[in-house]
mmCIF file of C-alpha atoms and ligand atoms in Angstrom:
data_model
loop_
_atom_site.group_PDB
_atom_site.id
_atom_site.type_symbol
_atom_site.label_atom_id
_atom_site.label_comp_id
_atom_site.label_asym_id
_atom_site.label_seq_id
_atom_site.Cartn_x
_atom_site.Cartn_y
_atom_site.Cartn_z
ATOM 1 C CA MET U 1 -25.958 -14.948 -10.236
ATOM 2 C CA SER U 2 -22.338 -15.880 -10.590
ATOM 3 C CA GLN U 3 -20.174 -13.814 -12.919
ATOM 4 C CA VAL U 4 -18.446 -15.939 -15.511
ATOM 5 C CA ILE U 5 -14.961 -15.169 -16.773
ATOM 6 C CA ASN U 6 -15.043 -15.054 -20.579
ATOM 7 C CA SER U 7 -13.826 -17.854 -22.800
ATOM 8 C CA ARG U 8 -10.293 -16.453 -22.774
ATOM 9 C CA GLY U 9 -9.984 -17.644 -19.167
ATOM 10 C CA TYR U 10 -9.165 -14.217 -17.742
ATOM 11 C CA PRO U 11 -11.238 -11.071 -17.284
ATOM 12 C CA SER U 12 -11.223 -8.258 -19.829
ATOM 13 C CA GLN U 13 -10.136 -4.752 -18.857
ATOM 14 C CA GLN U 14 -13.749 -3.615 -19.067
ATOM 15 C CA GLU U 15 -14.950 -6.417 -16.774
ATOM 16 C CA LEU U 16 -12.267 -5.458 -14.267
ATOM 17 C CA ARG U 17 -13.064 -1.757 -14.355
ATOM 18 C CA ASN U 18 -16.660 -2.608 -13.481
ATOM 19 C CA ALA U 19 -15.605 -4.885 -10.606
ATOM 20 C CA PRO U 20 -15.865 -3.637 -6.986
ATOM 21 C CA GLY U 21 -12.202 -4.391 -6.290
ATOM 22 C CA TYR U 22 -10.761 -2.256 -9.054
ATOM 23 C CA PRO U 23 -9.597 1.295 -8.242
ATOM 24 C CA SER U 24 -10.664 4.358 -10.214
ATOM 25 C CA GLN U 25 -8.255 6.060 -12.609
ATOM 26 C CA GLU U 26 -8.265 9.058 -10.260
ATOM 27 C CA ARG U 27 -7.118 6.894 -7.343
ATOM 28 C CA LEU U 28 -4.523 5.106 -9.471
ATOM 29 C CA GLU U 29 -2.967 8.442 -10.344
ATOM 30 C CA LYS U 30 -2.609 9.397 -6.665
ATOM 31 C CA GLY U 31 -0.121 6.621 -5.845
ATOM 32 C CA PRO U 32 0.162 2.973 -4.836
ATOM 33 C CA VAL U 33 -3.104 1.075 -4.620
ATOM 34 C CA VAL U 34 -4.213 -2.478 -5.246
ATOM 35 C CA ALA U 35 -6.236 -3.787 -8.146
ATOM 36 C CA ILE U 36 -8.249 -6.792 -6.990
ATOM 37 C CA GLU U 37 -8.934 -8.759 -10.136
ATOM 38 C CA CYS U 38 -11.348 -11.226 -8.560
ATOM 39 C CA ILE U 39 -14.703 -11.209 -10.290
ATOM 40 C CA GLU U 40 -16.049 -14.687 -9.656
ATOM 41 C CA GLU U 41 -18.349 -15.378 -6.736
ATOM 42 C CA ILE U 42 -16.280 -17.929 -4.866
ATOM 43 C CA PRO U 43 -16.173 -18.800 -1.131
ATOM 44 C CA CYS U 44 -12.936 -17.051 -0.212
ATOM 45 C CA ASN U 45 -11.873 -14.145 1.999
ATOM 46 C CA PRO U 46 -8.171 -14.118 3.020
ATOM 47 C CA CYS U 47 -7.810 -10.717 1.356
ATOM 48 C CA GLU U 48 -10.344 -9.232 3.749
ATOM 49 C CA GLN U 49 -8.470 -10.685 6.722
ATOM 50 C CA ALA U 50 -5.074 -9.546 5.394
ATOM 51 C CA CYS U 51 -5.742 -5.828 5.176
ATOM 52 C CA PRO U 52 -4.835 -3.904 8.349
ATOM 53 C CA GLN U 53 -6.585 -0.814 6.977
ATOM 54 C CA HIS U 54 -9.896 -2.642 6.485
ATOM 55 C CA ALA U 55 -9.856 -1.498 2.880
ATOM 56 C CA ILE U 56 -11.185 -4.820 1.558
ATOM 57 C CA THR U 57 -14.681 -6.019 2.357
ATOM 58 C CA ILE U 58 -16.310 -9.290 1.446
ATOM 59 C CA GLY U 59 -18.791 -9.644 4.286
ATOM 60 C CA THR U 60 -21.685 -12.063 4.085
ATOM 61 C CA PRO U 61 -22.123 -14.218 2.152
ATOM 62 C CA ILE U 62 -18.497 -15.175 1.754
ATOM 63 C CA THR U 63 -19.087 -15.583 -1.975
ATOM 64 C CA ASN U 64 -19.357 -11.804 -2.396
ATOM 65 C CA CYS U 65 -16.700 -10.344 -4.671
ATOM 66 C CA PRO U 66 -14.152 -8.278 -2.745
ATOM 67 C CA HIS U 67 -14.924 -4.579 -2.530
ATOM 68 C CA LEU U 68 -12.003 -2.167 -2.309
ATOM 69 C CA ASP U 69 -12.361 1.095 -0.398
ATOM 70 C CA GLU U 70 -9.772 2.879 -2.499
ATOM 71 C CA ASP U 71 -9.432 5.761 -0.061
ATOM 72 C CA LYS U 72 -8.497 3.422 2.790
ATOM 73 C CA CYS U 73 -5.868 1.520 0.789
ATOM 74 C CA ILE U 74 -2.390 2.836 1.597
ATOM 75 C CA GLY U 75 -0.646 0.577 -0.907
ATOM 76 C CA CYS U 76 1.248 -1.448 1.691
ATOM 77 C CA GLY U 77 0.947 -4.567 -0.479
ATOM 78 C CA LEU U 78 0.342 -6.948 2.426
ATOM 79 C CA CYS U 79 -2.686 -8.489 0.729
ATOM 80 C CA VAL U 80 -0.893 -9.407 -2.518
ATOM 81 C CA SER U 81 0.716 -12.607 -1.261
ATOM 82 C CA GLN U 82 -2.323 -13.646 0.780
ATOM 83 C CA CYS U 83 -4.647 -14.267 -2.153
ATOM 84 C CA PRO U 84 -4.770 -17.954 -3.093
ATOM 85 C CA GLY U 85 -6.166 -16.960 -6.468
ATOM 86 C CA LEU U 86 -3.109 -14.773 -7.234
ATOM 87 C CA ALA U 87 -5.588 -12.060 -8.179
ATOM 88 C CA ILE U 88 -4.270 -9.002 -6.334
ATOM 89 C CA PHE U 89 -1.764 -6.590 -7.864
ATOM 90 C CA LEU U 90 -0.194 -3.448 -6.430
ATOM 91 C CA ILE U 91 0.069 -0.624 -8.953
ATOM 92 C CA ASP U 92 2.020 2.596 -8.454
ATOM 93 C CA LEU U 93 1.697 5.064 -11.313
ATOM 94 C CA THR U 94 3.886 7.516 -9.384
ATOM 95 C CA HIS U 95 6.875 5.166 -9.165
ATOM 96 C CA SER U 96 9.150 7.545 -11.117
ATOM 97 C CA GLN U 97 9.010 9.943 -14.032
ATOM 98 C CA GLY U 98 7.356 8.008 -16.864
ATOM 99 C CA SER U 99 7.452 4.629 -15.200
ATOM 100 C CA ALA U 100 5.029 2.765 -12.996
ATOM 101 C CA SER U 101 5.592 -0.213 -10.744
ATOM 102 C CA VAL U 102 3.471 -3.336 -10.674
ATOM 103 C CA ALA U 103 3.794 -5.927 -7.897
ATOM 104 C CA PHE U 104 2.446 -9.442 -8.352
ATOM 105 C CA PRO U 105 2.731 -12.883 -6.746
ATOM 106 C CA TYR U 106 5.392 -15.047 -8.397
ATOM 107 C CA GLU U 107 5.560 -18.698 -7.429
ATOM 108 C CA TYR U 108 8.325 -19.924 -9.730
ATOM 109 C CA LEU U 109 11.993 -20.654 -9.232
ATOM 110 C CA PRO U 110 14.478 -19.256 -9.742
ATOM 111 C CA LEU U 111 13.249 -15.920 -8.494
ATOM 112 C CA PRO U 112 14.357 -12.927 -10.561
ATOM 113 C CA LYS U 113 16.980 -10.606 -9.138
ATOM 114 C CA GLU U 114 16.605 -6.935 -8.306
ATOM 115 C CA GLY U 115 17.886 -4.802 -11.190
ATOM 116 C CA GLN U 116 17.327 -7.588 -13.717
ATOM 117 C CA THR U 117 15.756 -6.712 -17.053
ATOM 118 C CA VAL U 118 12.742 -8.931 -17.676
ATOM 119 C CA CYS U 119 9.988 -9.462 -20.211
ATOM 120 C CA ALA U 120 6.740 -8.220 -18.666
ATOM 121 C CA VAL U 121 3.626 -10.141 -19.668
ATOM 122 C CA ASN U 122 -0.122 -9.542 -19.570
ATOM 123 C CA ARG U 123 -2.897 -11.658 -18.025
ATOM 124 C CA ALA U 124 -2.669 -14.087 -20.915
ATOM 125 C CA GLY U 125 1.074 -14.500 -20.432
ATOM 126 C CA GLU U 126 1.807 -12.579 -23.633
ATOM 127 C CA PRO U 127 4.831 -10.248 -23.774
ATOM 128 C CA VAL U 128 3.911 -6.578 -23.290
ATOM 129 C CA CYS U 129 7.153 -4.700 -22.757
ATOM 130 C CA SER U 130 10.534 -4.789 -21.117
ATOM 131 C CA GLY U 131 10.673 -4.130 -17.372
ATOM 132 C CA THR U 132 13.174 -3.837 -14.552
ATOM 133 C CA VAL U 133 12.863 -5.800 -11.328
ATOM 134 C CA VAL U 134 12.599 -3.299 -8.477
ATOM 135 C CA ARG U 135 12.006 -5.650 -5.547
ATOM 136 C CA VAL U 136 11.703 -9.320 -4.703
ATOM 137 C CA GLN U 137 9.978 -9.930 -1.372
ATOM 138 C CA ASN U 138 9.750 -13.344 0.193
ATOM 139 C CA PRO U 139 9.415 -12.986 3.963
ATOM 140 C CA LYS U 140 8.086 -15.838 6.076
ATOM 141 C CA ARG U 141 4.680 -14.175 6.409
ATOM 142 C CA ASN U 142 4.184 -14.568 2.631
ATOM 143 C CA ASP U 143 3.997 -18.334 3.214
ATOM 144 C CA ARG U 144 6.053 -19.175 0.121
ATOM 145 C CA THR U 145 4.322 -16.741 -2.180
ATOM 146 C CA PRO U 146 7.045 -14.287 -3.177
ATOM 147 C CA VAL U 147 6.011 -10.880 -4.486
ATOM 148 C CA VAL U 148 7.956 -9.388 -7.376
ATOM 149 C CA THR U 149 7.769 -5.698 -8.285
ATOM 150 C CA VAL U 150 8.738 -4.515 -11.755
ATOM 151 C CA ALA U 151 9.034 -1.029 -13.215
ATOM 152 C CA VAL U 152 7.417 -0.609 -16.621
ATOM 153 C CA PRO U 153 6.322 2.368 -18.759
ATOM 154 C CA CYS U 154 3.204 3.927 -17.186
ATOM 155 C CA LYS U 155 1.043 3.164 -20.215
ATOM 156 C CA TYR U 156 1.446 -0.583 -19.590
ATOM 157 C CA ALA U 157 0.704 -0.602 -15.858
ATOM 158 C CA THR U 158 -2.870 -1.822 -16.246
ATOM 159 C CA GLN U 159 -1.761 -4.583 -18.634
ATOM 160 C CA VAL U 160 1.371 -5.999 -17.020
ATOM 161 C CA ARG U 161 0.545 -8.770 -14.557
ATOM 162 C CA GLY U 162 3.694 -10.880 -14.464
ATOM 163 C CA ILE U 163 6.991 -11.669 -16.120
ATOM 164 C CA LEU U 164 8.260 -14.456 -18.312
ATOM 165 C CA ARG U 165 9.787 -17.183 -16.206
ATOM 166 C CA SER U 166 13.570 -17.102 -15.852
ATOM 167 C CA ARG U 167 15.508 -20.060 -17.166
ATOM 168 C CA ARG U 168 17.187 -22.180 -14.533
HETATM 169 S S1 LIG B 1 -2.342 -2.799 -0.175
HETATM 170 FE FE1 LIG B 1 -2.416 -2.781 2.099
HETATM 171 S S2 LIG B 1 -3.927 -1.193 2.557
HETATM 172 FE FE2 LIG B 1 -4.238 -1.723 0.406
HETATM 173 S S3 LIG B 1 -5.822 -3.289 0.411
HETATM 174 FE FE3 LIG B 1 -3.845 -4.392 0.461
HETATM 175 S S4 LIG B 1 -3.395 -4.726 2.633
HETATM 176 FE FE4 LIG B 1 -5.023 -3.179 2.504
HETATM 177 S S1 LIG B 2 -8.347 -13.777 -1.433
HETATM 178 FE FE1 LIG B 2 -8.129 -13.510 -3.668
HETATM 179 S S2 LIG B 2 -9.418 -15.111 -4.598
HETATM 180 FE FE2 LIG B 2 -10.024 -14.909 -2.428
HETATM 181 S S3 LIG B 2 -11.722 -13.419 -2.495
HETATM 182 FE FE3 LIG B 2 -9.858 -12.271 -2.078
HETATM 183 S S4 LIG B 2 -9.152 -11.586 -4.101
HETATM 184 FE FE4 LIG B 2 -10.638 -13.247 -4.457
#
């Protein structure tokens, strides 16, 4: 039976923690790893194809939710831009003393600049905290899905999933 995202339109933290693509707290604390926040049974599998470490499995049928082998994930981030559902995030709780980094797809212009202070938002687009842009990656292989990495206080790393759009 298909899992249904609640009436808010995005999954709750508890729903995500129970999902096969979400890493354990123990793995999160070891260093960079992806959180695959894809809990609907949809026919899709670019994430499986994108991972050179074979850390993501969908298998058959293609409507399976992605399963993350958290020990195989090396946190390279290659899968983040390849998800058409914009549902993959790279989290690094070891970014620096007291701060974590969160990388997410960002398909708006203008792109933020490295070093810029930004307003980090949660899955609902609500402000969570202030963050600093660490990296903006937009190589050709991302196929016009740039990936932005922001540093935020560690306690917000599982909440922050984007930034407020910059004004043109
Ligand atoms: S971050 Fe890299 S190693 Fe981890 S699942 Fe994505 S592509 Fe695979
Ligand atoms: S590519 Fe994205 S939307 Fe498609 S199955 Fe993987 S995580 Fe889900």
